[in-house]
CSV table of C-alpha atoms and ligand atoms in Angstrom, one decimal:
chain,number,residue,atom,x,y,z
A,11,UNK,CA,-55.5,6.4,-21.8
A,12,UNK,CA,-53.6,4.4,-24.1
A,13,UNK,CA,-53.7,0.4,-25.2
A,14,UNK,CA,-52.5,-2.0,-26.7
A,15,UNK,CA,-54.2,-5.0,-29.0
A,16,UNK,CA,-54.3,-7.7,-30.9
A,17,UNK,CA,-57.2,-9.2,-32.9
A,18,UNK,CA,-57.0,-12.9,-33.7
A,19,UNK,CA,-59.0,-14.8,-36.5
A,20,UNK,CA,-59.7,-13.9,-40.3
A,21,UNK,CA,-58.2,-10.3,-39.7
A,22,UNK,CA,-55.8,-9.9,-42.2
A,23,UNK,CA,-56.4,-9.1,-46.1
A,24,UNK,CA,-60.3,-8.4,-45.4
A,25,UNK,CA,-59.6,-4.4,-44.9
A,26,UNK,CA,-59.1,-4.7,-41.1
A,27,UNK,CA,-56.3,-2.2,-40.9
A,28,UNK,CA,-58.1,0.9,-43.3
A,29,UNK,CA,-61.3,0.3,-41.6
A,30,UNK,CA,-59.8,1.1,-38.2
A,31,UNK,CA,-58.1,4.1,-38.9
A,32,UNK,CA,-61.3,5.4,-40.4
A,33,UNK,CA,-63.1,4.4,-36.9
A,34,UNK,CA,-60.2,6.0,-35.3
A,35,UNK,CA,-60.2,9.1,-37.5
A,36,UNK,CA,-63.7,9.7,-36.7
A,37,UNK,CA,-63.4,9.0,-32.9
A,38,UNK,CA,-60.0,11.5,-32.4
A,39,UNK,CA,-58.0,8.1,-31.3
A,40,UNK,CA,-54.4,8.3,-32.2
A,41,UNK,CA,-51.9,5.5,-33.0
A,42,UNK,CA,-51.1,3.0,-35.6
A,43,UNK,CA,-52.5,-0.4,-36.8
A,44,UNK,CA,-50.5,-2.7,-38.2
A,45,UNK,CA,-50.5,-6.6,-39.3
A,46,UNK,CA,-48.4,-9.1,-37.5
A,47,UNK,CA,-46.6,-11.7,-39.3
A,48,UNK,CA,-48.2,-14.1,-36.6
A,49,UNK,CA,-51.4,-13.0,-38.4
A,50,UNK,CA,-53.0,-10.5,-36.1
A,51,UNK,CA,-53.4,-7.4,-36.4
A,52,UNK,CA,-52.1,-4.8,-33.9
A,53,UNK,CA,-53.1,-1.9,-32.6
A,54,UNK,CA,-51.9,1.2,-30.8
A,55,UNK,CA,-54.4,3.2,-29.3
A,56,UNK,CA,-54.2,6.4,-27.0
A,57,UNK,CA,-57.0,9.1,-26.2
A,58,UNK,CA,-59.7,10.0,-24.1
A,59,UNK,CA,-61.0,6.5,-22.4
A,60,UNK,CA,-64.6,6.9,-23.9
A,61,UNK,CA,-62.6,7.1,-27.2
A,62,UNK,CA,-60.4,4.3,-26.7
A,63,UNK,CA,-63.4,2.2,-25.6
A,64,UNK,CA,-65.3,2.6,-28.5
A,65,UNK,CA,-62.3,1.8,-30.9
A,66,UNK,CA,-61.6,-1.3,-29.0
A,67,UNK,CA,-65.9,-1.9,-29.3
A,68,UNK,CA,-65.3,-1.8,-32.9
A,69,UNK,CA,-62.4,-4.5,-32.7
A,70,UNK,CA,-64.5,-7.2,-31.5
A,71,UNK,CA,-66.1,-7.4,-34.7
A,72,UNK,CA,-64.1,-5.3,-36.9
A,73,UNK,CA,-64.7,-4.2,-40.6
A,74,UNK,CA,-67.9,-6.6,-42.3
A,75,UNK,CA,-65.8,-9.1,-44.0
A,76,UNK,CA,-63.4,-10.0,-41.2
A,77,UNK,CA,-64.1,-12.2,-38.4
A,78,UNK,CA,-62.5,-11.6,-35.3
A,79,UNK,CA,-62.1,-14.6,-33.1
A,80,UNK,CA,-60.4,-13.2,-29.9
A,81,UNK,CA,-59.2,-9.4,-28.9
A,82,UNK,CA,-56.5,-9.2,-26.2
A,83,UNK,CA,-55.6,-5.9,-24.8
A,84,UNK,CA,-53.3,-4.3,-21.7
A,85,UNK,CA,-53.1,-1.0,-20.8
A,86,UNK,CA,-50.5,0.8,-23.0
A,87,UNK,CA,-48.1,4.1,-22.0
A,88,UNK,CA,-49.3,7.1,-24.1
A,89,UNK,CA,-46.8,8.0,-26.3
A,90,UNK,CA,-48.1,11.5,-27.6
A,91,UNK,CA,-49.0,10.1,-31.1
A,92,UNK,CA,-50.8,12.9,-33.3
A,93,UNK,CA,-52.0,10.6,-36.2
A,94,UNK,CA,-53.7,7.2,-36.9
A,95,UNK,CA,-51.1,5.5,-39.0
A,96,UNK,CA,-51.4,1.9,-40.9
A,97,UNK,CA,-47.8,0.4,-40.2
A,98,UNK,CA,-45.4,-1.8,-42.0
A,99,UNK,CA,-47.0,-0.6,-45.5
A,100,UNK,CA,-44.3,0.9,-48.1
A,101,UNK,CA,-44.8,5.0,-48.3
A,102,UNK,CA,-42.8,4.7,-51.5
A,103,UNK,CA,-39.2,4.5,-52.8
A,104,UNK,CA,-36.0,5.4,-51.7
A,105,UNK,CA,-32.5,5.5,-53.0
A,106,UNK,CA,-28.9,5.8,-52.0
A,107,UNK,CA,-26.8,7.3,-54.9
A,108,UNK,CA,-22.7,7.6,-54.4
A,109,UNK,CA,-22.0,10.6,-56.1
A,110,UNK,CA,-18.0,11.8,-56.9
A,111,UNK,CA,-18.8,15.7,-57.7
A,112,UNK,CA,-16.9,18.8,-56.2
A,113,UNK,CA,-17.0,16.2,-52.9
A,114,UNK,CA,-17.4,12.8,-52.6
A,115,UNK,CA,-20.5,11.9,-50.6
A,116,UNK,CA,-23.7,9.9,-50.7
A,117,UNK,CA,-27.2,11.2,-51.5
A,118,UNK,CA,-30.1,9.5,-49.6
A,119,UNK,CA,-33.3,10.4,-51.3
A,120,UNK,CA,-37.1,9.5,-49.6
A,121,UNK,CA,-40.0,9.6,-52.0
A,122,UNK,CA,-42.7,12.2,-50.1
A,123,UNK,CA,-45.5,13.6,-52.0
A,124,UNK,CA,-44.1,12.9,-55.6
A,125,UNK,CA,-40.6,14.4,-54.7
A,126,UNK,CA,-37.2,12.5,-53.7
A,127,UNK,CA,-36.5,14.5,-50.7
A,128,UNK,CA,-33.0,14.7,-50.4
A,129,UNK,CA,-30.3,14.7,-47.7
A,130,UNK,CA,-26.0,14.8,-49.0
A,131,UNK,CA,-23.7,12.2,-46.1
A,132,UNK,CA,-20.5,13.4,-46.6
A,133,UNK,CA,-19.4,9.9,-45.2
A,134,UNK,CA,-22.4,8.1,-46.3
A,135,UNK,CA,-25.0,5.9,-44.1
A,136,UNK,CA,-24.0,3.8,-41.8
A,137,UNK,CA,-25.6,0.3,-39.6
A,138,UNK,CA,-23.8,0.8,-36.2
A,139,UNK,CA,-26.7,3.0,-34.2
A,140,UNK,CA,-23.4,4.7,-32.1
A,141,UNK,CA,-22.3,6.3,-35.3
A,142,UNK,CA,-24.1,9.8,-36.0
A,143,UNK,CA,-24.1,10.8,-39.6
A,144,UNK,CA,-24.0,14.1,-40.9
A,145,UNK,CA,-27.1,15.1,-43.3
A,146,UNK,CA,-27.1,18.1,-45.1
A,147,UNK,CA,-30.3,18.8,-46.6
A,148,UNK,CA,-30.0,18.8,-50.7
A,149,UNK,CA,-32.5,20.0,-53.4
A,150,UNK,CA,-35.7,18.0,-53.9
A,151,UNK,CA,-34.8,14.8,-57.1
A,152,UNK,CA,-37.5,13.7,-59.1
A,153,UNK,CA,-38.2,9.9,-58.9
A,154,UNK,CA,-37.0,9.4,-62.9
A,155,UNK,CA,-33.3,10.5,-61.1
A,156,UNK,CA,-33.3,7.1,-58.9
A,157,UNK,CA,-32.0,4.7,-61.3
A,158,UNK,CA,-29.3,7.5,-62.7
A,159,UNK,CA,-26.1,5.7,-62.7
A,160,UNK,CA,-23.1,7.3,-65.2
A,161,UNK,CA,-20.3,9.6,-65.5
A,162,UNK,CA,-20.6,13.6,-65.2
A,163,UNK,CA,-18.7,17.2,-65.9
A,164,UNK,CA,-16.9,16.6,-62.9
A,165,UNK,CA,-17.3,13.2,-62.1
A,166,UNK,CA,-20.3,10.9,-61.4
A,167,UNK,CA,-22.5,8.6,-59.9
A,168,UNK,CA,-23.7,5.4,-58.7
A,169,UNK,CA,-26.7,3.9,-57.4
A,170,UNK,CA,-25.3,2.3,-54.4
A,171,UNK,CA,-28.8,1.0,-53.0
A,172,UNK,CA,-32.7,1.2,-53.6
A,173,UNK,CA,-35.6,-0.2,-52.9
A,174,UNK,CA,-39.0,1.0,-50.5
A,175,UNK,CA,-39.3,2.2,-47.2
A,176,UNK,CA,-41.6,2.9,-44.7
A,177,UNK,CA,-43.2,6.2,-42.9
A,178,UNK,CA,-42.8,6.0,-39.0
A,179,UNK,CA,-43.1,8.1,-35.7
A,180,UNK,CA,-45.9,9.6,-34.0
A,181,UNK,CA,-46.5,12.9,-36.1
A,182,UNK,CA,-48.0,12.1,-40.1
A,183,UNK,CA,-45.2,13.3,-43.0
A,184,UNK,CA,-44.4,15.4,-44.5
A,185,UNK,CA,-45.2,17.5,-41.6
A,186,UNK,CA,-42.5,15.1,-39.4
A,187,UNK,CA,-39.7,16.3,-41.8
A,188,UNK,CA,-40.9,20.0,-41.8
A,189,UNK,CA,-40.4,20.2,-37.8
A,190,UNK,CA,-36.8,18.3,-37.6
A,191,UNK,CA,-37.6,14.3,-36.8
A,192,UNK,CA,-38.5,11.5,-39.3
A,193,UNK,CA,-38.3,8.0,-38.1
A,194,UNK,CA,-38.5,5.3,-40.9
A,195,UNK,CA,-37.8,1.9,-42.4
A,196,UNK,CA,-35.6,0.7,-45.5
A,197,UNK,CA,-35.8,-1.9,-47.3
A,198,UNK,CA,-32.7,-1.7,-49.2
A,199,UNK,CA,-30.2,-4.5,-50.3
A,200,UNK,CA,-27.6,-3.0,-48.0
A,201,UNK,CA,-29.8,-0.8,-45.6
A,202,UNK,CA,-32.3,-2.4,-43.7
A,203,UNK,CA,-34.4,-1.5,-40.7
A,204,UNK,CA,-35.2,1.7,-38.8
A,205,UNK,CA,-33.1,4.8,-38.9
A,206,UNK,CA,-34.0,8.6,-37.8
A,207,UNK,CA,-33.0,11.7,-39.4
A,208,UNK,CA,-33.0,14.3,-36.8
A,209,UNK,CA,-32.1,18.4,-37.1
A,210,UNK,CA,-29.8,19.9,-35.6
A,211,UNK,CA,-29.4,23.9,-34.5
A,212,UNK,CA,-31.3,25.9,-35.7
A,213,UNK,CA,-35.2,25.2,-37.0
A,214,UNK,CA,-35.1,26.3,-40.3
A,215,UNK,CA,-30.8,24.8,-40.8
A,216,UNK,CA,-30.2,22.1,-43.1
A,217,UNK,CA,-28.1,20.3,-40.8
A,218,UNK,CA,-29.3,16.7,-39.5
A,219,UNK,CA,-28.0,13.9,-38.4
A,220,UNK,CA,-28.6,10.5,-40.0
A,221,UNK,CA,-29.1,7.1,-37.1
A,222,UNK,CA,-29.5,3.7,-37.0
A,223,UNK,CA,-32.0,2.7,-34.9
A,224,UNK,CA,-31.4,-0.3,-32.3
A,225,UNK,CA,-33.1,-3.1,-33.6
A,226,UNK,CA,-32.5,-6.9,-35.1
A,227,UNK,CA,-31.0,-5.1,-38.2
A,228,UNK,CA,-28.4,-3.1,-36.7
A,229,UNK,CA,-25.2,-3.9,-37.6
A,230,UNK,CA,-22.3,-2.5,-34.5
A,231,UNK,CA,-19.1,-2.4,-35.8
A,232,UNK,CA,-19.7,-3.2,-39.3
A,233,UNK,CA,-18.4,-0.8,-42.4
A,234,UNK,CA,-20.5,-1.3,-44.9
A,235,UNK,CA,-19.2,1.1,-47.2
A,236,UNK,CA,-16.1,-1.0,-47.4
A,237,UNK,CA,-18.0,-4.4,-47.3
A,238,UNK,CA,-20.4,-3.4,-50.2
A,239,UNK,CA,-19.2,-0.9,-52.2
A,240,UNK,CA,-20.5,-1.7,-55.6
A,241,UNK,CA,-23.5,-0.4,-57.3
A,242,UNK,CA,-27.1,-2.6,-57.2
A,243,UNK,CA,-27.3,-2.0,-60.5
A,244,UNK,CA,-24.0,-2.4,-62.2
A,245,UNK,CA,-22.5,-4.3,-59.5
A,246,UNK,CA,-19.3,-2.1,-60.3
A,247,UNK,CA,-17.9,0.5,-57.8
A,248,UNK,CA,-18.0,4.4,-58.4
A,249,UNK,CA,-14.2,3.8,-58.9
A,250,UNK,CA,-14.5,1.3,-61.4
A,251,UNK,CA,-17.3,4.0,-63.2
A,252,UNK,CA,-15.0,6.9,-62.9
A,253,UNK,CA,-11.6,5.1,-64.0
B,5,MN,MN1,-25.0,14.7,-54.7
């Protein structure tokens, strides 16, 4: 079974969302908690009823320092989670580098495990969710790399936008990369909201395809490579670096 929740009262800032995915740990529930800018705290959570029942058991009173003051919950669909994640919390950095080499194209780098995992656009991101980007899975970066901006041998590069991001989906990362899906937030000065980098062909290719998700930051129609084209550092364009 599968449900949905949200805990009213002092819930939020008291350790509310870490206890619960310790109680859901040790119970085998799956699903995610997160806080609500309302000030609740929601929860996803899908398993065997006895399961669910005792992790809802623990929501009426939650972790010792918080103090819950109404629980409301509905039935839920199960949507085949295989963690307990804590949602809308920053899984690390991220970075969007222009970079004029043998080819121009854009490098969008994720921060996983101490590495930038790396992906090469040859036409860069994009906010309309009906426009499919081509990904070609680059060399791992290390984080020192993310505020690179300068000239090269054969050309050079920009940092065209930064800032943190967030882990989503239903199966825990790295391992969501290794089998061909990632779903996850930016929080960017040009990108924003919930994209998906999903393989194509073959399992082990280094093809994907880089999407917006549909949702209040999508942007349909808009070129934002030609609206903002200037570094967040700098503020000047890989043109203007290069020329
Ligand atoms: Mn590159």
């Amino acid at each position: 079974m599968a449900i949905r929740a949200a805990v009213g009262g002092a819930v939020q800032g008291v350790g509310f969302r870490e206890a619960t995915r310790r109680r859901a740990l040790e119970l085998g529930v799956k699903g995610w908690v997160r806080n609500q800018p309302d000030g609740t705290v929601a929860v996803h959570a899908e398993g065997p009823q006895a399961a669910v029942e005792d992790l809802l058991a623990f929501l009426r009173h939650g972790p010792r320092l918080a103090a819950v003051a109404d629980l409301h919950t509905e039935r839920a669909k199960v949507e085949g989670h295989e963690q307990f994640a804590i949602r809308g919390v920053a899984a690390g950095a991220f970075v969007v580098q222009e970079h004029m080499a043998s080819t121009h194209h854009f490098d969008l780098r994720l921060e996983v495990d101490g590495v930038m995992r790396s992906w090469a656009l040859p036409k860069g991101p994009s906010l309309d969710p009906a426009v499919k980007r081509l990904a070609l899975a680059v060399d791992d970066h290390s984080l020192e790399y993310n505020s690179f901006e300068g000239t090269q041998s054969k050309g050079g590069t920009i940092v065209w936008d930064r800032g943190v991001y967030e882990q989503g989906g239903r199966v825990a990362w790295p391992e969501a990369i290794e089998r061909g899906h990632a779903v996850f937030v930016l929080h960017g000065q040009k990108l924003t909201g919930g994209f998906a980098l999903q393989r194509t062909g073959r399992a082990a290719g280094s093809q994907w395809l880089l999407i917006k998700r549909r949702d209040e930051h999508a942007r349909p129609g808009f070129d934002v490579l030609a609206r903002r084209p200037e570094s967040v550092i700098s503020g000047r364009t890989l043109g203007e670096l290069l020329s």
